[in-house]
């Protein structure tokens, strides 16, 4: 079917009005990188093949299959361990500039430690990287995407201070082997999910101050790896190292003082806790967060704050320890003060904020994900103002549906968010690239395959895990070729008022 005809079908059936409120033509400049993302546990399968050992997610899903929505885990997933060449073929079909994927720690170091290096695991990733480079697709490699070796988890995982050195050892193995071929590295994906949400690390089971201990050591591990690359690999290989943070925007529910304060507080806990040590002028955790947790800890009868302090040397190690910010952005939340009492001590009790969505925002298949494109613009502008315009890659953004290849809602969301990003670029954001989540349907952690994020649909009932392109994949291909998301294709209820934005550096309040 002709691509233009498919796109016209999408537009004609969406029943919304699209476009900016001005007639200026906006396109992503040459050199802007378009890509897609996946992670090892979610697509590779081969969970115990060729020397790979058990990860926390292997242990968890085998012990608690009832916790997975459709009982489909990562044992086989998309079988990308055996079908990576088909994955690269799909990347070529889309015409992407880069492919973000993660390495399974357990496939490289089966014991978790550097005493045993698994050549079979290194060979798999080398074959994948070489296949990408053969077609001029840049690999963007994530070292850690939620799949801690179970052997290290048994020793405390991210709450053990020795994890900083263990992670550095693991990174050195990968840098030694691949630094000459990989120019973009991401140390850790979404520390907040690992340490606070209990999502990225289901075995962590944090209690009392375990969440903040995890935050400290996961950030120090990132910084140690950044300095390793900076000191021993950067001058020769000219690569870049960043970290991917969960940066969903948080607005006040409406314009009242208490809601404004709740939104600011939520941004400090959910964004500043991870951004400040790396990007703020003075380093360290946000003063607001330190003060709140210290006061809570005192009331709880503790002699010290549950938020561990950072020493002067640790602040120095962390400050400036990223060449770019990897921004994972999916949605926007609206904040009010929490009216109910959370269990104390806990992160939720410290936060003291209730988060919801706009009543009119369109919902996805995932209960936490609703469409609010203006939020990605506001997040970018806020980061510029708070952290002095850091280079940014959107390292994840996506939309979930059920099965089916005609995903017109995903098309509308994709193009609306890209349109909002063009406005952020126009307002000074140093945006290097955009990475769609995900190349294909995969195992979405506890949701199994019940929530589909793929530009390609995967038939999980077929032995060869057949992958077929969705409408959104064809539209994304067109956007990459033209560098143009069209006139925004943005529903009028989410439309950004351009003249107002240029004058006030904000979007209209009714958005």
Coordinates of C-alpha atoms in Angstrom, one line a residue:
X1 CA 0.0 0.0 0.0
X2 CA 1.3 3.5 -0.8
X3 CA 2.7 5.2 2.2
X4 CA 1.1 8.6 1.4
X5 CA -2.3 6.8 1.1
X6 CA -1.7 5.2 4.5
X7 CA -0.9 8.5 6.1
X8 CA -4.0 10.1 4.5
X9 CA -6.1 7.2 5.9
X10 CA -4.7 7.9 9.4
X11 CA -5.5 11.6 9.1
X12 CA -9.0 11.0 7.7
X13 CA -10.0 8.6 10.5
X14 CA -8.6 10.5 13.5
X15 CA -11.5 12.9 13.8
X16 CA -9.4 15.7 15.3
X17 CA -8.1 19.1 14.1
X18 CA -4.3 19.3 13.8
X19 CA -1.7 22.0 13.6
X20 CA 0.0 24.8 15.3
X21 CA -1.6 28.2 15.8
X22 CA 0.8 29.8 13.4
X23 CA 2.0 28.9 9.8
X24 CA 5.7 28.7 10.4
X25 CA 7.3 25.6 8.9
X26 CA 9.4 23.7 11.4
X27 CA 11.7 20.7 10.7
X28 CA 14.4 18.9 12.6
X29 CA 17.8 19.9 11.3
X30 CA 20.2 17.7 9.5
X31 CA 22.3 15.9 12.1
X32 CA 19.3 15.4 14.5
X33 CA 19.3 11.7 15.3
X34 CA 16.1 9.6 15.1
X35 CA 16.2 6.2 16.7
X36 CA 14.3 3.5 18.6
X37 CA 15.0 1.7 21.9
X38 CA 14.7 -1.7 23.5
X39 CA 16.2 -3.4 26.6
X40 CA 17.9 -6.8 27.0
X41 CA 15.5 -8.5 29.3
X42 CA 12.4 -7.3 27.4
X43 CA 13.5 -8.7 24.0
X44 CA 16.4 -11.1 24.0
X45 CA 15.1 -14.3 25.6
X46 CA 17.7 -17.1 25.8
X47 CA 17.6 -16.4 29.5
X48 CA 19.9 -19.3 30.4
X49 CA 21.8 -20.0 27.2
X50 CA 25.5 -19.7 26.3
X51 CA 26.7 -19.0 29.8
X52 CA 24.1 -16.4 30.9
X53 CA 23.2 -16.5 34.5
X54 CA 20.1 -15.5 36.5
X55 CA 19.0 -11.9 36.8
X56 CA 16.6 -10.5 39.4
X57 CA 13.8 -10.5 36.8
X58 CA 14.5 -14.2 35.9
X59 CA 14.2 -15.1 39.6
X60 CA 11.2 -12.9 40.2
X61 CA 9.0 -14.0 37.3
X62 CA 9.8 -17.7 37.8
X63 CA 8.9 -17.4 41.5
X64 CA 5.8 -15.3 41.0
X65 CA 4.3 -15.9 37.6
X66 CA 1.0 -14.7 38.9
X67 CA 2.4 -11.2 39.3
X68 CA 2.7 -10.9 35.5
X69 CA -0.5 -9.7 33.8
X70 CA -0.5 -12.5 31.1
X71 CA 2.1 -14.7 32.7
X72 CA 4.5 -14.1 29.7
X73 CA 8.0 -13.4 31.0
X74 CA 11.4 -12.8 29.4
X75 CA 12.5 -16.4 29.0
X76 CA 11.9 -16.2 25.2
X77 CA 10.5 -12.6 24.8
X78 CA 11.0 -11.6 21.2
X79 CA 13.9 -14.1 20.8
X80 CA 16.2 -11.3 19.7
X81 CA 19.2 -13.3 20.9
X82 CA 18.6 -15.6 17.9
X83 CA 16.9 -13.1 15.6
X84 CA 18.9 -9.9 16.0
X85 CA 19.5 -9.7 12.2
X86 CA 15.7 -9.4 11.7
X87 CA 15.8 -6.6 14.3
X88 CA 18.5 -4.8 12.3
X89 CA 16.5 -5.3 9.1
X90 CA 13.6 -3.5 10.8
X91 CA 15.8 -0.7 11.8
X92 CA 16.9 -0.3 8.2
X93 CA 13.3 -0.3 7.1
X94 CA 12.6 2.5 9.4
X95 CA 15.7 4.4 8.4
X96 CA 16.8 5.3 11.9
X97 CA 20.1 6.9 12.8
X98 CA 20.6 5.1 16.1
X99 CA 19.5 2.1 18.0
X100 CA 19.4 2.2 21.8
X101 CA 19.7 -1.3 23.3
X102 CA 21.0 -2.6 26.7
X103 CA 23.5 -5.2 27.6
X104 CA 22.6 -8.0 30.1
X105 CA 25.1 -7.9 32.9
X106 CA 24.5 -11.6 33.5
X107 CA 25.4 -12.4 29.9
X108 CA 28.8 -10.8 30.2
X109 CA 29.8 -11.6 33.8
X110 CA 27.8 -14.7 34.9
X111 CA 29.0 -14.4 38.5
X112 CA 28.4 -10.7 38.5
X113 CA 32.1 -10.2 39.1
X114 CA 35.0 -9.7 36.7
X115 CA 36.6 -13.0 37.7
X116 CA 34.6 -14.8 34.9
X117 CA 34.1 -13.1 31.5
X118 CA 31.7 -14.9 29.2
X119 CA 33.0 -14.7 25.6
X120 CA 29.7 -16.0 24.2
X121 CA 27.9 -13.0 25.6
X122 CA 30.5 -10.6 24.3
X123 CA 30.3 -12.2 20.9
X124 CA 26.5 -11.8 20.7
X125 CA 26.8 -8.0 21.3
X126 CA 29.7 -7.7 19.0
X127 CA 27.7 -9.3 16.2
X128 CA 24.8 -7.0 16.9
X129 CA 27.1 -3.9 16.9
X130 CA 28.9 -4.9 13.7
X131 CA 25.5 -5.6 12.0
X132 CA 24.4 -2.1 13.0
X133 CA 27.5 -0.4 11.9
X134 CA 27.4 -2.2 8.5
X135 CA 24.3 -0.2 7.8
X136 CA 25.5 3.1 9.3
X137 CA 23.2 2.7 12.4
X138 CA 24.9 4.1 15.5
X139 CA 24.7 1.8 18.5
X140 CA 23.6 3.6 21.7
X141 CA 24.4 1.1 24.5
X142 CA 22.8 1.1 27.9
X143 CA 24.9 -0.7 30.5
X144 CA 22.1 -1.3 33.0
X145 CA 18.4 -1.5 32.4
X146 CA 16.8 -3.1 35.5
X147 CA 18.4 -6.6 35.2
X148 CA 20.7 -6.9 38.2
X149 CA 22.6 -10.2 38.5
X150 CA 20.8 -12.2 41.2
X151 CA 24.2 -13.1 42.7
X152 CA 24.8 -9.4 43.4
X153 CA 21.2 -8.8 44.6
X154 CA 21.8 -11.5 47.2
X155 CA 24.6 -9.3 48.5
X156 CA 22.4 -6.2 48.7
X157 CA 22.6 -5.0 45.1
X158 CA 22.4 -1.2 44.8
X159 CA 22.2 -0.8 48.6
X160 CA 25.7 -2.3 49.0
X161 CA 28.5 0.3 48.7
X162 CA 30.7 -2.2 46.9
X163 CA 28.3 -2.1 44.0
X164 CA 30.0 1.1 42.8
X165 CA 33.2 -0.8 42.2
X166 CA 31.4 -3.9 40.8
X167 CA 29.6 -1.7 38.3
X168 CA 32.8 -0.1 37.3
X169 CA 34.4 -3.5 36.7
X170 CA 31.5 -4.5 34.5
X171 CA 31.7 -1.3 32.5
X172 CA 35.4 -1.6 32.0
X173 CA 34.9 -5.0 30.3
X174 CA 32.5 -3.4 27.8
X175 CA 34.6 -0.3 27.2
X176 CA 37.7 -2.5 26.6
X177 CA 35.8 -4.5 24.0
X178 CA 33.5 -2.0 22.3
X179 CA 34.7 1.6 22.9
X180 CA 36.2 1.7 19.4
X181 CA 32.8 0.9 17.9
X182 CA 30.3 2.6 20.2
X183 CA 30.1 6.4 20.4
X184 CA 27.1 6.7 22.7
X185 CA 26.9 5.1 26.1
X186 CA 24.2 5.3 28.8
X187 CA 25.2 4.1 32.2
X188 CA 21.9 3.4 34.0
X189 CA 18.3 3.6 33.0
X190 CA 15.8 5.3 35.3
X191 CA 17.4 5.1 38.8
X192 CA 14.1 6.2 40.2
X193 CA 12.4 3.1 39.0
X194 CA 15.1 0.9 40.5
X195 CA 15.4 2.6 43.9
X196 CA 11.9 4.1 44.6
X197 CA 9.2 2.5 42.5
X198 CA 10.2 -1.1 43.1
X199 CA 9.6 -1.5 39.3
X200 CA 13.1 -1.8 37.9
X201 CA 14.2 -4.0 40.7
X202 CA 11.4 -6.2 42.1
X203 CA 13.8 -8.1 44.5
X204 CA 15.1 -4.9 46.2
X205 CA 12.2 -4.8 48.6
X206 CA 13.4 -1.5 50.1
X207 CA 12.6 -0.7 53.7
X208 CA 13.0 2.5 55.7
X209 CA 16.1 4.1 54.2
X210 CA 16.9 1.5 51.6
X211 CA 15.5 3.6 48.8
X212 CA 17.7 6.6 49.4
X213 CA 20.8 4.4 50.0
X214 CA 20.1 2.9 46.6
X215 CA 19.8 6.4 45.1
X216 CA 23.2 7.4 46.5
X217 CA 25.1 4.3 45.3
X218 CA 23.4 4.1 41.9
X219 CA 24.4 7.7 41.2
X220 CA 27.9 7.2 42.5
X221 CA 28.2 4.0 40.3
X222 CA 27.2 6.1 37.3
X223 CA 29.7 8.8 38.1
X224 CA 32.5 6.3 38.6
X225 CA 31.9 4.8 35.2
X226 CA 31.7 8.2 33.6
X227 CA 35.1 9.1 35.1
X228 CA 36.5 5.8 33.9
X229 CA 35.5 6.5 30.3
X230 CA 36.6 10.2 30.6
X231 CA 40.0 9.3 31.9
X232 CA 40.9 6.2 29.9
X233 CA 38.8 6.0 26.7
X234 CA 37.4 9.4 25.7
X235 CA 40.5 11.0 24.2
X236 CA 41.1 8.1 21.9
X237 CA 37.5 7.1 21.0
X238 CA 35.7 10.5 21.3
X239 CA 32.5 8.9 22.6
X240 CA 29.9 10.4 24.9
X241 CA 28.5 9.0 28.2
X242 CA 25.2 10.0 29.7
X243 CA 22.5 8.7 32.1
X244 CA 18.8 8.2 31.3
X245 CA 16.4 9.7 33.9
X246 CA 12.6 9.5 34.3
X247 CA 11.5 13.0 33.6
X248 CA 7.8 13.2 33.3
X249 CA 6.5 16.7 33.8
X250 CA 4.6 17.7 37.0
X251 CA 2.2 20.7 37.0
X252 CA -0.1 21.9 39.7
X253 CA -3.6 20.6 39.4
X254 CA -4.8 24.2 39.3
X255 CA -3.4 27.5 40.2
X256 CA -3.5 27.6 43.9
X257 CA -0.5 28.3 46.2
X258 CA -0.8 24.8 47.8
X259 CA -0.9 23.1 44.5
X260 CA 2.0 25.1 43.1
X261 CA 4.0 24.1 46.2
X262 CA 3.0 20.4 45.8
X263 CA 4.2 20.4 42.1
X264 CA 7.5 22.1 43.0
X265 CA 8.0 19.6 45.8
X266 CA 7.2 16.6 43.5
X267 CA 9.7 17.9 40.9
X268 CA 12.4 18.2 43.6
X269 CA 11.8 14.6 44.7
X270 CA 11.2 13.0 41.3
X271 CA 13.6 15.0 39.1
X272 CA 15.9 17.1 41.2
X273 CA 17.0 14.2 43.4
X274 CA 18.8 12.8 40.3
X275 CA 19.5 15.9 38.3
X276 CA 21.0 18.1 40.9
X277 CA 24.0 16.1 41.9
X278 CA 25.1 15.9 38.2
X279 CA 23.9 19.2 36.7
X280 CA 23.3 21.8 39.3
X281 CA 25.9 24.5 40.0
X282 CA 26.6 23.4 43.5
X283 CA 26.0 19.7 43.2
X284 CA 24.5 17.6 46.0
X285 CA 20.8 16.6 46.5
X286 CA 18.2 19.4 46.4
X287 CA 18.1 21.5 49.6
X288 CA 14.3 21.1 49.7
X289 CA 14.6 17.3 49.7
X290 CA 17.3 17.2 52.3
X291 CA 15.4 19.5 54.6
X292 CA 12.1 17.5 54.3
X293 CA 13.7 14.1 54.9
X294 CA 15.8 15.4 57.8
X295 CA 12.8 16.8 59.6
X296 CA 10.8 13.6 58.9
X297 CA 13.7 11.5 60.1
X298 CA 13.9 13.5 63.4
X299 CA 10.2 13.0 64.0
X300 CA 10.6 9.3 63.4
X301 CA 13.2 9.2 66.2
X302 CA 16.2 8.7 64.0
X303 CA 19.5 10.3 64.9
X304 CA 20.5 10.7 61.2
X305 CA 18.5 11.6 58.1
X306 CA 17.3 8.7 56.0
X307 CA 18.8 10.4 53.0
X308 CA 22.5 9.7 53.1
X309 CA 24.8 12.7 52.8
X310 CA 27.3 13.1 50.0
X311 CA 30.9 13.9 51.0
X312 CA 32.8 16.7 49.3
X313 CA 34.7 14.1 47.3
X314 CA 31.5 12.4 46.2
X315 CA 29.9 15.8 45.2
X316 CA 33.0 16.5 43.1
X317 CA 32.8 13.0 41.5
X318 CA 29.2 13.5 40.6
X319 CA 29.2 17.1 39.4
X320 CA 29.4 17.3 35.7
X321 CA 29.5 13.5 35.3
X322 CA 27.5 13.4 32.0
X323 CA 28.0 14.5 28.4
X324 CA 24.3 14.4 27.8
X325 CA 21.0 14.0 29.6
X326 CA 19.0 11.0 28.5
X327 CA 15.4 12.0 29.0
X328 CA 12.7 9.3 29.3
X329 CA 9.4 11.1 29.0
X330 CA 6.0 9.6 28.6
X331 CA 3.3 11.7 30.3
X332 CA 2.5 14.6 32.6
X333 CA 1.1 14.5 36.1
X334 CA -1.0 17.1 38.1
X335 CA -0.1 17.6 41.7
X336 CA -2.1 18.4 44.9
X337 CA -1.0 17.9 48.5
X338 CA -1.6 14.4 49.7
X339 CA -4.7 14.2 51.9
X340 CA -4.2 10.6 53.0
X341 CA -1.4 9.4 55.3
X342 CA 1.2 7.2 53.8
X343 CA 3.1 4.6 55.7
X344 CA 6.0 6.2 57.6
X345 CA 8.8 6.1 57.0
X346 CA 8.5 5.9 53.2
X347 CA 9.3 7.8 50.0
X348 CA 5.6 8.5 49.5
X349 CA 5.3 9.9 53.0
X350 CA 8.3 12.2 52.4
X351 CA 6.9 13.3 49.1
X352 CA 3.4 14.1 50.5
X353 CA 1.9 14.7 47.1
X354 CA -1.0 13.2 45.2
X355 CA -0.5 12.9 41.5
X356 CA -3.3 12.5 38.9
X357 CA -4.0 13.3 35.2
X358 CA -6.2 15.8 33.4
X359 CA -9.7 14.5 33.2
X360 CA -9.9 15.1 29.5
X361 CA -6.5 13.6 28.6
X362 CA -6.7 10.6 26.3
X363 CA -5.7 7.3 27.9
X364 CA -3.5 4.6 26.6
X365 CA -3.5 0.9 27.4
X366 CA -1.3 1.6 30.4
X367 CA -3.2 3.1 33.4
X368 CA -0.3 5.5 34.2
X369 CA 0.1 6.8 30.6
X370 CA -2.1 9.6 29.2
X371 CA -1.6 12.0 26.4
X372 CA -0.4 15.6 27.2
X373 CA 2.2 16.7 24.6
X374 CA 2.7 20.1 26.2
X375 CA 4.4 18.5 29.1
X376 CA 7.5 17.5 27.1
X377 CA 7.9 21.1 26.1
X378 CA 7.6 22.4 29.6
X379 CA 10.0 19.7 30.9
X380 CA 12.6 20.8 28.4
X381 CA 12.2 24.5 29.2
X382 CA 12.4 23.8 32.9
X383 CA 15.6 21.8 32.5
X384 CA 17.1 24.7 30.5
X385 CA 16.3 27.1 33.2
X386 CA 17.3 25.0 36.2
X387 CA 20.4 23.3 34.7
X388 CA 21.8 25.7 32.1
X389 CA 20.8 24.1 28.9
X390 CA 22.4 20.6 29.0
X391 CA 22.6 18.6 25.8
X392 CA 19.5 16.3 25.7
X393 CA 18.6 13.0 24.0
X394 CA 15.0 11.8 24.3
X395 CA 16.0 8.3 25.1
X396 CA 12.4 6.9 25.5
X397 CA 9.0 8.1 24.6
X398 CA 6.1 5.9 23.5
X399 CA 2.5 5.0 23.7
X400 CA 0.8 1.7 24.6
X401 CA -2.0 0.0 22.8
X402 CA -3.5 -3.5 22.6
X403 CA -2.6 -5.9 19.7
X404 CA -3.3 -4.6 16.1
X405 CA -1.3 -3.0 13.4
X406 CA -3.6 0.0 12.7
X407 CA -2.5 2.2 15.6
X408 CA -3.8 5.7 14.6
X409 CA -3.8 6.9 18.2
X410 CA 0.0 6.2 18.5
X411 CA 0.5 8.1 15.3
X412 CA -1.3 11.2 16.7
X413 CA 0.6 11.0 20.0
X414 CA 4.0 10.5 18.3
X415 CA 3.6 13.4 16.0
X416 CA 2.1 15.7 18.6
X417 CA 5.1 15.1 20.9
X418 CA 7.6 15.6 18.1
X419 CA 5.8 18.9 17.2
X420 CA 6.1 20.0 20.9
X421 CA 9.8 19.1 20.8
X422 CA 10.3 21.4 17.8
X423 CA 9.0 24.2 19.9
X424 CA 11.4 23.3 22.7
X425 CA 14.3 23.4 20.2
X426 CA 13.1 26.8 19.0
X427 CA 13.2 28.0 22.6
X428 CA 16.8 26.9 23.1
X429 CA 16.8 23.2 24.1
X430 CA 20.0 21.6 22.8
X431 CA 18.1 18.5 21.6
X432 CA 20.4 15.9 20.0
X433 CA 18.0 13.2 19.1
X434 CA 14.7 11.4 19.7
X435 CA 14.3 7.7 20.5
X436 CA 10.9 6.0 20.3
X437 CA 10.0 3.3 22.7
X438 CA 9.9 0.8 21.3
X439 CA 11.1 -0.9 18.1
X440 CA 8.7 -3.7 18.7
X441 CA 6.3 -5.1 21.2
X442 CA 8.2 -6.7 24.1
X443 CA 7.8 -8.0 27.6
X444 CA 6.7 -4.9 29.6
X445 CA 7.8 -6.1 33.0
X446 CA 4.8 -6.9 35.2
X447 CA 2.4 -6.0 32.3
X448 CA 3.9 -8.9 30.3
X449 CA 2.7 -8.5 26.7
X450 CA -0.7 -7.0 27.6
X451 CA 0.6 -3.5 26.9
X452 CA 2.1 -3.1 23.4
X453 CA 4.5 -0.2 22.7
X454 CA 6.0 -1.4 19.4
X455 CA 6.3 0.3 16.0
X456 CA 6.3 -3.3 14.9
X457 CA 3.8 -5.8 16.2
X458 CA 5.2 -9.1 17.5
X459 CA 3.2 -12.4 17.3
X460 CA 4.2 -14.0 20.6
X461 CA 2.2 -17.1 19.7
X462 CA 4.4 -17.8 16.7
X463 CA 7.6 -19.9 17.1
X464 CA 9.6 -17.4 15.1
X465 CA 8.1 -14.3 16.9
X466 CA 7.0 -12.8 13.6
X467 CA 7.4 -9.0 13.4
X468 CA 5.2 -6.8 11.2
X469 CA 5.2 -3.1 10.9
X470 CA 2.4 -1.0 12.3
X471 CA 1.0 2.2 10.7
X472 CA 3.1 4.2 13.3
X473 CA 6.2 2.6 12.0
X474 CA 5.4 3.7 8.4
X475 CA 4.7 7.2 9.6
X476 CA 7.9 7.4 11.7
X477 CA 9.8 6.3 8.6
X478 CA 8.2 9.2 6.7
X479 CA 9.1 11.7 9.5
X480 CA 12.7 10.5 9.6
X481 CA 13.0 11.0 5.8
X482 CA 11.4 14.4 5.8
X483 CA 12.6 15.6 9.2
X484 CA 9.1 16.9 9.6
X485 CA 6.2 15.7 11.7
X486 CA 3.8 17.5 9.4
X487 CA 1.8 20.4 10.8
X488 CA 2.0 18.9 14.2
X489 CA -1.0 16.6 13.7
X490 CA -1.8 17.8 17.2
X491 CA -5.4 17.6 18.6
X492 CA -6.7 21.1 19.2
X493 CA -7.3 20.3 22.9
X494 CA -3.5 20.0 23.3
X495 CA -2.4 22.6 20.8
X496 CA 0.4 24.9 21.9
X497 CA -0.2 28.6 21.4
X498 CA 3.0 29.6 19.7
X499 CA 2.8 33.4 20.1
X500 CA 1.9 33.1 23.7
X501 CA 4.8 30.7 24.3
X502 CA 7.3 33.0 22.6
X503 CA 6.2 35.9 24.7
X504 CA 5.8 34.2 28.1
X505 CA 8.0 31.1 27.7
X506 CA 5.2 28.9 28.8
X507 CA 2.2 27.2 27.4
X508 CA -1.4 28.4 27.9
X509 CA -2.8 27.4 31.3
X510 CA -5.8 25.7 29.8
X511 CA -3.4 23.1 28.4

